[in-house]
Short mmCIF file of C-alpha atoms in Angstrom, two decimals:
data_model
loop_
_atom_site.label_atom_id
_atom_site.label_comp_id
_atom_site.label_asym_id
_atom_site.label_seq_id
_atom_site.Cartn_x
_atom_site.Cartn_y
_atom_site.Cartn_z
CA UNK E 128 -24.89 -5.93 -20.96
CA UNK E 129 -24.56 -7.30 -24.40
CA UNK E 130 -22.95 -9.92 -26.40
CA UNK E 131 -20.30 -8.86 -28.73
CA UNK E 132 -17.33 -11.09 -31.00
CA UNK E 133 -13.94 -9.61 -31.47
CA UNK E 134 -11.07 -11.90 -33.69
CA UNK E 135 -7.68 -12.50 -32.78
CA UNK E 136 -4.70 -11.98 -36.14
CA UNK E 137 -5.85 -15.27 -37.20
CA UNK E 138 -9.58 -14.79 -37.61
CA UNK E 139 -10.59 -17.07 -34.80
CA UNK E 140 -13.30 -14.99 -32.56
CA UNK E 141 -14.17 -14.60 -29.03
CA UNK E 142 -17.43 -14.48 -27.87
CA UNK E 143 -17.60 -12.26 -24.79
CA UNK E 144 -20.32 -10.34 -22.70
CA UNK E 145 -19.56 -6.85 -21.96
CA UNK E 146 -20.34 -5.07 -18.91
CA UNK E 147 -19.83 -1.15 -17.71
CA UNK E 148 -17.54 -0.71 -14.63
CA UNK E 149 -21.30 0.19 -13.20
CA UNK E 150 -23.21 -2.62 -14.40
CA UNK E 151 -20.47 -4.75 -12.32
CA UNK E 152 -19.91 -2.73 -9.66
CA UNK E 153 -16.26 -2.64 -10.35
CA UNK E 154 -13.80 0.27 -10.66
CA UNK E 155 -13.81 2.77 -13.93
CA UNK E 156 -10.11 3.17 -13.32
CA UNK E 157 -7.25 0.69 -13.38
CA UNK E 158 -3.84 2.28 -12.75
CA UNK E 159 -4.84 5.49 -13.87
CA UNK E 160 -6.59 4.37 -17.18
CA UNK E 161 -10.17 5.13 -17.67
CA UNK E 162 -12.33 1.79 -18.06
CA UNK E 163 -15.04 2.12 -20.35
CA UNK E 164 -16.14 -1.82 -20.60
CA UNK E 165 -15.57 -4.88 -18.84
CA UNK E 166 -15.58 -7.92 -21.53
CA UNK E 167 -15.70 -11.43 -20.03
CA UNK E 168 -15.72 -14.96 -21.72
CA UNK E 169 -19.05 -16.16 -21.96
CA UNK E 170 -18.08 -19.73 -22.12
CA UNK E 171 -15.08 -20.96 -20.00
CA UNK E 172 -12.16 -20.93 -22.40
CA UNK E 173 -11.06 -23.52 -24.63
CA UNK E 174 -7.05 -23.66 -26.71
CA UNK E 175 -7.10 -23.26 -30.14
CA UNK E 176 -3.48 -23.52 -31.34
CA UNK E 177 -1.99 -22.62 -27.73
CA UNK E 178 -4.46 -19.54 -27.47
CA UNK E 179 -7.52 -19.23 -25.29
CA UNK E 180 -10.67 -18.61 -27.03
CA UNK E 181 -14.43 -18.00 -25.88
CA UNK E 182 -16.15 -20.30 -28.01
CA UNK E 183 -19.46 -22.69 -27.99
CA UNK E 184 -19.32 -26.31 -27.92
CA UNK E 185 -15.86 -27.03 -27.60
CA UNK E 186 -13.83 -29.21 -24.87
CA UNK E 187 -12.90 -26.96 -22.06
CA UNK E 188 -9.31 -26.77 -21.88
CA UNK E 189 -7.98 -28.51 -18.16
CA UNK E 190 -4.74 -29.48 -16.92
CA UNK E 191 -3.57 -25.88 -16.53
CA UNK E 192 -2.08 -24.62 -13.72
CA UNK E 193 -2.71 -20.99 -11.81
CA UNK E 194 0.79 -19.38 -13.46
CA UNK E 195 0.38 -20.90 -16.77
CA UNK E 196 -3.64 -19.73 -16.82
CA UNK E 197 -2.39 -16.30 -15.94
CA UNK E 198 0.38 -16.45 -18.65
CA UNK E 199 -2.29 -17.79 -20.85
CA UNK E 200 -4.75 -14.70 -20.60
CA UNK E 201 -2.20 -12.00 -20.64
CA UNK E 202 -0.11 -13.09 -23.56
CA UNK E 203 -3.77 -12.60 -25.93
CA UNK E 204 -2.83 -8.77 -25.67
CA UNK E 205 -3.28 -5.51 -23.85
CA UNK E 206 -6.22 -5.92 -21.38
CA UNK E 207 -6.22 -9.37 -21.53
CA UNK E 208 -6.35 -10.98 -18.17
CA UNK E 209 -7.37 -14.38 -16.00
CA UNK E 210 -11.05 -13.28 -14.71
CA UNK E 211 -10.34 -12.05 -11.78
CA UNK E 212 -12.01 -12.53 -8.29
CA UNK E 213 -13.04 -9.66 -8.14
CA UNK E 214 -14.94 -10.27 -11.53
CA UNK E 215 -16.34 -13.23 -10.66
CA UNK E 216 -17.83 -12.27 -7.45
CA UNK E 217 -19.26 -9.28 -9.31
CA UNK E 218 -21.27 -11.75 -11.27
CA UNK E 219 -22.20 -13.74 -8.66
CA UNK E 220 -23.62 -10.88 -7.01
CA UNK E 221 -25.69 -10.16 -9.67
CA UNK E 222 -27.33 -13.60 -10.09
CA UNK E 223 -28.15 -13.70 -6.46
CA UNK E 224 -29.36 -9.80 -6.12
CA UNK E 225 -31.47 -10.54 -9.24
CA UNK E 226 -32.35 -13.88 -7.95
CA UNK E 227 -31.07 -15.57 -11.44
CA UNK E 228 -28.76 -18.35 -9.51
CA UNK E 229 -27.53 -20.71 -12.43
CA UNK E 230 -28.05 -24.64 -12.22
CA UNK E 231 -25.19 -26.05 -14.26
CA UNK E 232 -23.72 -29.55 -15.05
CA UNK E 233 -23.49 -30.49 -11.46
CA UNK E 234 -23.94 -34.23 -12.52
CA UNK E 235 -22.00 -36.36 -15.06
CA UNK E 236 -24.31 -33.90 -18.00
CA UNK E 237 -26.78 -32.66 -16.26
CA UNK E 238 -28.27 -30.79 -13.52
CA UNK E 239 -28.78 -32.44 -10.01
CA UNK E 240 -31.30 -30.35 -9.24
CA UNK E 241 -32.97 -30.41 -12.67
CA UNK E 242 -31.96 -33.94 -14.23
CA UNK E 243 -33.72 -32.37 -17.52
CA UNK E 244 -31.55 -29.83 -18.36
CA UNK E 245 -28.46 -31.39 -20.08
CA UNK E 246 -25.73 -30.32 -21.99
CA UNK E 247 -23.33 -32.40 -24.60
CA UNK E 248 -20.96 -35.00 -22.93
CA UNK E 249 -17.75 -36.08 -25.10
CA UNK E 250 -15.26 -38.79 -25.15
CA UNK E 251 -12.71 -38.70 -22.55
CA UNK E 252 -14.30 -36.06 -20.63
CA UNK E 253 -15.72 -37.80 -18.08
CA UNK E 254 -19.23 -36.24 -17.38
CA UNK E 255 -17.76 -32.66 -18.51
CA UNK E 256 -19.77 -30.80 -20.93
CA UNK E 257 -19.29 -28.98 -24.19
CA UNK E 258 -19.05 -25.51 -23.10
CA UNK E 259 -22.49 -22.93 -23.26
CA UNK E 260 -23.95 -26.82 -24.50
CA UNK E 261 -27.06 -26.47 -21.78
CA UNK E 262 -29.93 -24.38 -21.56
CA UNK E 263 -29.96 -20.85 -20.92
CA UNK E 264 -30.72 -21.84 -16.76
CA UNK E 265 -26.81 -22.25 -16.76
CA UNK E 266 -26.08 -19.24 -17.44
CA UNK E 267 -25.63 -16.73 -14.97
CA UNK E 268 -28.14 -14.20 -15.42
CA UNK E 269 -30.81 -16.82 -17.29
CA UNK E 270 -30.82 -15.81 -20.37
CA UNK E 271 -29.11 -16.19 -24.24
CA UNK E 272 -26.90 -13.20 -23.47
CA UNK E 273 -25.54 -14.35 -19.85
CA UNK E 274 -22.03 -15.77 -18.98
CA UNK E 275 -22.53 -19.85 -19.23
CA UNK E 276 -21.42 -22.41 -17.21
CA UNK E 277 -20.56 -20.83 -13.91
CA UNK E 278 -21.96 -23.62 -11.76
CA UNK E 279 -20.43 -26.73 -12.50
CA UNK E 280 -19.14 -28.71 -15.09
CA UNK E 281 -15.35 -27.40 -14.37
CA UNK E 282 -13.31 -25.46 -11.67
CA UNK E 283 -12.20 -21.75 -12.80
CA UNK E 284 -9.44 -20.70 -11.73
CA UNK E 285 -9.60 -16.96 -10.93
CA UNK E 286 -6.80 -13.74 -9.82
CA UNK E 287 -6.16 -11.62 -7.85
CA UNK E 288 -7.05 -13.88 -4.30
CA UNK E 289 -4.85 -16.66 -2.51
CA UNK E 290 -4.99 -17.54 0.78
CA UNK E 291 -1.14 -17.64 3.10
CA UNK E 292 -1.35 -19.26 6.05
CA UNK E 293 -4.91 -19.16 5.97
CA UNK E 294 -4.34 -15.21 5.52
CA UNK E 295 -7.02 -13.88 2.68
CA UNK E 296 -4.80 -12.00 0.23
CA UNK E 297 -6.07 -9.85 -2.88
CA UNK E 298 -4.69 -7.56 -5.63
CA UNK E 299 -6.66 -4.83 -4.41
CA UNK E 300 -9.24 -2.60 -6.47
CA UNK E 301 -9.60 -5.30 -9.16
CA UNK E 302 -5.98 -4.54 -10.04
CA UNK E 303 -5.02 -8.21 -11.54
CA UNK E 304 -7.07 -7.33 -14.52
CA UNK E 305 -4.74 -4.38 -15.11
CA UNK E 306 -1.52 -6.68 -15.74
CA UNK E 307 -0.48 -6.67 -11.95
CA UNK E 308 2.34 -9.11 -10.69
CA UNK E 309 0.56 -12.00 -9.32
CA UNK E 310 3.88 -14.48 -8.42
CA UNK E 311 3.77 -15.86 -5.47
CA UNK E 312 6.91 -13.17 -3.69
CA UNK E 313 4.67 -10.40 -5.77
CA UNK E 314 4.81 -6.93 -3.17
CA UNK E 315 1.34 -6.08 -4.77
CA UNK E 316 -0.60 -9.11 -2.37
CA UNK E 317 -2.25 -7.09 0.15
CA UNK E 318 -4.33 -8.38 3.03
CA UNK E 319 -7.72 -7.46 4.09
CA UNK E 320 -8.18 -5.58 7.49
CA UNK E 321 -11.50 -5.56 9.80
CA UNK E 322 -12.49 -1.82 10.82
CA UNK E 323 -10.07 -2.26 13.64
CA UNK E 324 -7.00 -3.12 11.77
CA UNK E 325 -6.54 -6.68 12.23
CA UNK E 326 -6.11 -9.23 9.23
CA UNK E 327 -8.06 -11.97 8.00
CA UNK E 328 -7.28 -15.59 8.91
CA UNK E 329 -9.52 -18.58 7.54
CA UNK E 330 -9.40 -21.34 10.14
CA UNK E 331 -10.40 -24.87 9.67
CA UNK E 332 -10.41 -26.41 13.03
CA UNK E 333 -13.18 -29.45 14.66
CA UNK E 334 -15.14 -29.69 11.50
CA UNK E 335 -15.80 -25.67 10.87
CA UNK E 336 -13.90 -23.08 9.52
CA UNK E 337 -13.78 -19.91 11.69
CA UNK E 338 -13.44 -16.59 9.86
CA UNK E 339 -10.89 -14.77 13.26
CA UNK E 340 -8.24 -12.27 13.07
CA UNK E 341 -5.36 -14.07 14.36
CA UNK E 342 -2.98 -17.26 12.11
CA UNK E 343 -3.85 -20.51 13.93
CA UNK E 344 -0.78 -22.34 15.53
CA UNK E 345 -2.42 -26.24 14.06
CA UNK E 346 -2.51 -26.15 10.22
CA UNK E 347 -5.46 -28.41 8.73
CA UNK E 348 -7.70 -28.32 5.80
CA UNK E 349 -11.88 -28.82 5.66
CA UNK E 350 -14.71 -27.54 4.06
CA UNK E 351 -17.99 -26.31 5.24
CA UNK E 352 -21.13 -24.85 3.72
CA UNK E 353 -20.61 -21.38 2.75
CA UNK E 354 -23.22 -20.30 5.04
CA UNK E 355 -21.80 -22.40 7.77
CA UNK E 356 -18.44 -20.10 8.02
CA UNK E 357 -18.14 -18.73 11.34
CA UNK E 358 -16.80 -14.92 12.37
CA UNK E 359 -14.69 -15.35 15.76
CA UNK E 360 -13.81 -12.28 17.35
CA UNK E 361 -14.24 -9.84 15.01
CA UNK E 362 -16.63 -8.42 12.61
CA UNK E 363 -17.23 -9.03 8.97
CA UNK E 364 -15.37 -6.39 6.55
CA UNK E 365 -17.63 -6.16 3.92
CA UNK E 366 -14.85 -6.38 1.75
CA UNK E 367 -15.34 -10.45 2.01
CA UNK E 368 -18.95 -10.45 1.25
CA UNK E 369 -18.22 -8.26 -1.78
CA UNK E 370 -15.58 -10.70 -2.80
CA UNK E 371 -17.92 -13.61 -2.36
CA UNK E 372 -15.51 -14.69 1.14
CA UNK E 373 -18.69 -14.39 3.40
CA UNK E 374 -22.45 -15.15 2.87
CA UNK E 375 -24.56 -11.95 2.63
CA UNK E 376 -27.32 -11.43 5.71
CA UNK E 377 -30.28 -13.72 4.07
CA UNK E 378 -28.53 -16.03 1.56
CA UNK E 379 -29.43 -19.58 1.46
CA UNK E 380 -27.44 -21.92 -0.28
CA UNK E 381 -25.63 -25.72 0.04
CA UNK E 382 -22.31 -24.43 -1.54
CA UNK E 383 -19.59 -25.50 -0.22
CA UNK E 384 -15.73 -23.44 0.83
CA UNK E 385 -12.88 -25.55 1.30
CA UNK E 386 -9.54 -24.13 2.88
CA UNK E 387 -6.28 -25.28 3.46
CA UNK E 388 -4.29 -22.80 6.05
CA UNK E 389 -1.00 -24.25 5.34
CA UNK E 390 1.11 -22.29 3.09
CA UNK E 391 0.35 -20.83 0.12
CA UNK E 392 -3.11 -21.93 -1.43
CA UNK E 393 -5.03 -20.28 -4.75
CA UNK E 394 -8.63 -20.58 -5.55
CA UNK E 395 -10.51 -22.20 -7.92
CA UNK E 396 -14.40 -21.21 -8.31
CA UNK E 397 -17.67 -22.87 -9.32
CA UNK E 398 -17.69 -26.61 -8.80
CA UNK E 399 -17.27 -29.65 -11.37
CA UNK E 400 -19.63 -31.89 -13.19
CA UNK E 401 -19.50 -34.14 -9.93
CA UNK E 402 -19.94 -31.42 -7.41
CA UNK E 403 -23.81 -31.65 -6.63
CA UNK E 404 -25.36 -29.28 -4.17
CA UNK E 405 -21.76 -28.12 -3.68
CA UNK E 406 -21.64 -26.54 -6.90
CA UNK E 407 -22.66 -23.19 -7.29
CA UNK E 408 -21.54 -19.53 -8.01
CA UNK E 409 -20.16 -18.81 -4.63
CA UNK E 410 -18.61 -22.46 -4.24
CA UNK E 411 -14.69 -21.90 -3.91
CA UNK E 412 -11.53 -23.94 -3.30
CA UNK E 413 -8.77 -22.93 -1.76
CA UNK E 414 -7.16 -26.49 -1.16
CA UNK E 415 -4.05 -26.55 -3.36
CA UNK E 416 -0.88 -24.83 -4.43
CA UNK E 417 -0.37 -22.24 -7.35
CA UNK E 418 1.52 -25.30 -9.00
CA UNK E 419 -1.51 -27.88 -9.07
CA UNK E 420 -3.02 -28.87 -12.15
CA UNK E 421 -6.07 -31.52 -13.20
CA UNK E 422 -8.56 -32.41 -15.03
CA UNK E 423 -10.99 -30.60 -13.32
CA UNK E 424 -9.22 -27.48 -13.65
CA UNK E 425 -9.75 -24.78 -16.28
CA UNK E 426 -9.94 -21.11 -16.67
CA UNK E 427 -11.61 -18.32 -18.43
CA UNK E 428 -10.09 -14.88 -19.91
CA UNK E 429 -11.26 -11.38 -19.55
CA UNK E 430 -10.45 -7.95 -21.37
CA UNK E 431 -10.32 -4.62 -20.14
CA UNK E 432 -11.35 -2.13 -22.96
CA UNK E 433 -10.15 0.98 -21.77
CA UNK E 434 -11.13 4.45 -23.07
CA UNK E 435 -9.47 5.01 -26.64
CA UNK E 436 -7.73 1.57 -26.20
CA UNK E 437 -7.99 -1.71 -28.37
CA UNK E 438 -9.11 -4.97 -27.68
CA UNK E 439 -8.00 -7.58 -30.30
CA UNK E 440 -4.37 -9.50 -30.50
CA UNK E 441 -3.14 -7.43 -33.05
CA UNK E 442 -1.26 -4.50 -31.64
CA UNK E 443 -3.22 -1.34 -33.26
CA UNK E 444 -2.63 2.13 -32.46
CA UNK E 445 -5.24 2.94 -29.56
CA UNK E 446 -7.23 5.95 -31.47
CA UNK E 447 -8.57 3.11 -33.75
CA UNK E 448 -11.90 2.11 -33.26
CA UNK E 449 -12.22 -0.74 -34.94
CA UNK E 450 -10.14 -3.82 -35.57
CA UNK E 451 -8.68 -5.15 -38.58
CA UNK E 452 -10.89 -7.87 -39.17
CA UNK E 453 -13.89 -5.90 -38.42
CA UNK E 454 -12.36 -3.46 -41.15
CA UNK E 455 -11.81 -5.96 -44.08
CA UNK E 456 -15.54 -7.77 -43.15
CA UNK E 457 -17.51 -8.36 -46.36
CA UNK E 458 -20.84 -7.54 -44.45
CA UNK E 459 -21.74 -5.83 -40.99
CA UNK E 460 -20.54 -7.96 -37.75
CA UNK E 461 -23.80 -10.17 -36.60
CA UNK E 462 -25.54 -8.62 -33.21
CA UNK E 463 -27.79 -11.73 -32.22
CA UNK E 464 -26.38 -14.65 -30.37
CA UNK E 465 -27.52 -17.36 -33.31
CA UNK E 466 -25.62 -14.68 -35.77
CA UNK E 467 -22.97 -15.00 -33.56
CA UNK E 468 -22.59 -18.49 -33.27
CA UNK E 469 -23.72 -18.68 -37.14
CA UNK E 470 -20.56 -16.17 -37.86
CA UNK E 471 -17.85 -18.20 -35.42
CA UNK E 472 -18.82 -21.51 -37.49
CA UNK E 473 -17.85 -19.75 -40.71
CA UNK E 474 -14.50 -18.18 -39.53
CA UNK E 475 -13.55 -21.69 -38.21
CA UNK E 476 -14.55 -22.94 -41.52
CA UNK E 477 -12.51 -20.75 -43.28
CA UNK E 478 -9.48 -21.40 -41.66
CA UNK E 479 -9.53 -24.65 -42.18
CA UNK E 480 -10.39 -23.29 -45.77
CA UNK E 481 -6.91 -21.30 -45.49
CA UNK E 482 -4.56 -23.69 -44.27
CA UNK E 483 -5.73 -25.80 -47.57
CA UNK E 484 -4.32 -22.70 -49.92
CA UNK E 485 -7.73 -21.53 -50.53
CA UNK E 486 -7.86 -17.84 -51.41
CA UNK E 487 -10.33 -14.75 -50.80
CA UNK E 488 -10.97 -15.92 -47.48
CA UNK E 489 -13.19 -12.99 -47.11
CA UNK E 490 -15.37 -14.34 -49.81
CA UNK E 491 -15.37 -17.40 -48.33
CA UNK E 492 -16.60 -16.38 -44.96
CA UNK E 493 -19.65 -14.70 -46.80
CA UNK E 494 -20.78 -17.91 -48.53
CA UNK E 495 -20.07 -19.51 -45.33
CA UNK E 496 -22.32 -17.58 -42.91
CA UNK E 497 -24.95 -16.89 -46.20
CA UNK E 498 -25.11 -20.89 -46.50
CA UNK E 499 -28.33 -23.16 -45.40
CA UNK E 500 -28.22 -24.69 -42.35
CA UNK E 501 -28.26 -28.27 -44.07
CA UNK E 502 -24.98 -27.52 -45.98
CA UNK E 503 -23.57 -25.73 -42.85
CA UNK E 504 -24.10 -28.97 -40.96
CA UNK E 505 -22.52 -31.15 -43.54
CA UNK E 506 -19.81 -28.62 -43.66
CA UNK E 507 -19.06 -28.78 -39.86
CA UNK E 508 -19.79 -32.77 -40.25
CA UNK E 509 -16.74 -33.40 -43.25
CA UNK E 510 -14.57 -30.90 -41.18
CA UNK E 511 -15.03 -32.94 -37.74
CA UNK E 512 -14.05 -35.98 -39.77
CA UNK E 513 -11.02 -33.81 -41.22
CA UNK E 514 -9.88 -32.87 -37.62
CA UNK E 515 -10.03 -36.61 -36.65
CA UNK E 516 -7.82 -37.25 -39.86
CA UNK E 517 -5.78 -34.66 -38.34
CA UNK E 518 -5.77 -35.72 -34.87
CA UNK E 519 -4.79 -39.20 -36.00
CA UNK E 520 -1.60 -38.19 -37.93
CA UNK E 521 -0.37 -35.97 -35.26
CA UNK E 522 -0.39 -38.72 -32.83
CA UNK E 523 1.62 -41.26 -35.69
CA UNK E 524 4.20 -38.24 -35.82
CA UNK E 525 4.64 -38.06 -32.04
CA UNK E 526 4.23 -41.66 -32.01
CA UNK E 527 7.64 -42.02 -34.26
CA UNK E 528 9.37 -39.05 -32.72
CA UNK E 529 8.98 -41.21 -29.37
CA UNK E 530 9.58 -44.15 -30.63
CA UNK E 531 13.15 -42.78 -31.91
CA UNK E 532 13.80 -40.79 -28.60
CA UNK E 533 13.35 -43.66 -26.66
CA UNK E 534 16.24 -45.32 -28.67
CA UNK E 535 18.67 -42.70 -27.59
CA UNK E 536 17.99 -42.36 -24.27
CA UNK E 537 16.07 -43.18 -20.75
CA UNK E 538 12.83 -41.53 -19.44
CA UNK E 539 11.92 -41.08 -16.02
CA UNK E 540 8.51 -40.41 -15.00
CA UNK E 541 7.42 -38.59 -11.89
CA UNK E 542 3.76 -38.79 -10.20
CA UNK E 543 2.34 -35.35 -8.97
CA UNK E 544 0.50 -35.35 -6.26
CA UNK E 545 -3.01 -34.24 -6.44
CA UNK E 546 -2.62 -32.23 -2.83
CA UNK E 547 0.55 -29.84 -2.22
#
């Protein structure tokens, strides 16, 4: 496992932690391509200019529904993908087996477990946190280099799982992260079988949910603890306790599954900054259609860096080995997370340094990242009061536009409900 940051055509990076298919436990071949690395978003994604990036201390983006998360991911480029189940589970696995559970914003900023670890609240966000803003505990292996904010804070969605009917569903052998059609009349939703052939069914009925091979005639909706699901006449694939669907013999934990067997549900992961003891690595939702969307509700990318293949937005040939970016760098690409971070600052710097007309951007980055950190903190100061400036006149402009649509014609607004 290490950190590494890769750029999209516009400079902007991604911080991501990459994984072998070992390391994870997940397949070294999707679709017939080799799989040499796994890279997933250390920090749950946030939109810069309509694109999801992997970035520190920045306003997870919510309001996004399964469809448009998938559509999100996949338009970044070849590999690119919604973290899958599959992917998550593999990382849940690991914090457990290595017993590295995460705490996480599981209270309006801070831990409910461990009220002093906090990370950084903003405006309008309700309790949510800056993303990777806590202490290393919130990440999900402990330490700098682990994937952050796992537990808590917001709900992820994740692919390649949805419940029908209360039927468990997957894209098997992790194959959502390979581009696989994930619409809701998709042929590739298979379901899981027990040893003896019989499907999956999750059950809510009296206050439990009952793991049983047969659909249930009453439809309902509940939650239990995660250790509290019961098997009914049949036995445990192991399949669900690899997917994080079933506790393992000897876990321990007040997470929380929620189910809805009516129709067609898809499943968020990990809790919010309200969800308590809930909250947790294993905690998942499977409560509301493909087509809900809230502020609670965000998502985090994944790439797939096959053997000989590339993994930035530009479309290079795939016998390149490195990217453009990496190619016209004034210095050698940092290794260290603080580097990192250090590095991200000055690429966001100079694009803001860009869309001004300033030339030799290159240059720029270099005195950027070379700078003290004094000046790189007044630098990131002026340039949070130039996004405000920003912010401002793009909401007079929209303000005007409405004001002169409203002259021509009606609007009619329509409340969503929260439950489908």
């Amino acid at each position: 496992m290490r950190n590494e940051v890769i750029f999209d055509k516009s400079g902007i990076p991604d911080i991501m932690v990459v994984f072998t298919p070992d390391e994870l436990g997940l397949p070294a071949t999707l679709k017939g391509r080799k799989v040499s690395e796994y890279l997933i978003s250390k920090y749950p994604n946030t939109l810069i200019g309509g694109v999801p990036h992997s970035l520190p201390f920045q306003k997870p983006a919510v309001d996004v529904n399964f469809d448009e998360a998938v559509q999100l991911c996949e338009s970044k480029g070849t590999g690119w993908h919604l973290l899958t189940n599959d992917e998550w589970a593999a990382l849940a696995r690991q914090s457990w087996e290595n017993d590295t559970m995460p705490t996480g914003n599981t209270s309006s900023g801070k831990s409910h477990s461990h009220p002093e670890q906090t990370g950084t609240t903003y405006d309008g966000g309700y309790g949510k946190t800056l993303t990777g803003s806590g202490p290393v505990a919130w990440n999900h292996d402990r330490t700098a280099e682990g994937v952050s904010d796992m537990c808590g804070n917001i709900w992820e969605h994740v692919g390649g799982i949805r419940f029908l009917n209360g039927q468990v569903q997957v894209i098997p052998d992790n194959g959502a992260a390979a581009g696989a059609d994930q619409s809701a009349d998709s042929k590739e939703w298979q379901a899981i079988y027990t040893a003896d052939g019989d499907p999956v069914y999750f059950n809510p009925r009296g206050g439990e949910i009952f793991v049983e091979p047969t659909e249930a005639e009453d439809k309902d909706y509940d939650g239990v603890r995660f250790t509290d699901l019961e098997a009914k006449g049949l036995d445990v694939p192991d399949k669900l306790i690899e997917l994080g669907l079933y506790p393992p013999a000897g876990y321990e934990s007040d997470e929380y599954f929620w189910i809805d067997n009516n129709a067609e549900r898809c499943v968020y992961r990990g809790g919010d900054w309200n969800g308590g003891a809930y909250a947790g690595v294993f905690y998942l939702d499977g409560y509301n259609s493909r087509s809900y969307s809230g502020t609670s509700v965000g998502f985090r990318s994944a790439l797939v860096r096959y053997s000989g293949g590339s993994d930035t937005l530009d479309n290079l040939d795939e016998d390149k080995t490195e990217t453009k970016q990496q190619a016209a760098a004034p210095f050698p690409l940092p290794e260290t997370l603080p580097q990192i971070v250090r590095y991200a600052l000055a690429r966001q710097l100079a694009a803001i340094y860009e869309k001004a007309g300033g030339k030799d951007v290159e240059v720029f980055v270099r005195k950027a990242y070379e700078a003290s950190d004094e000046d790189l903190q007044k630098a990131a100061k002026l340039a949070g009061t130039l996004a405000q400036v920003n912010i401002a006149t793009d909401a007079m402009q929209r303000a005007m536009e409405q004001t002169q649509l409203a002259l021509m014609t009606s609007l009619t607004i329509k409340e969503v409900p929260d439950h489908e």
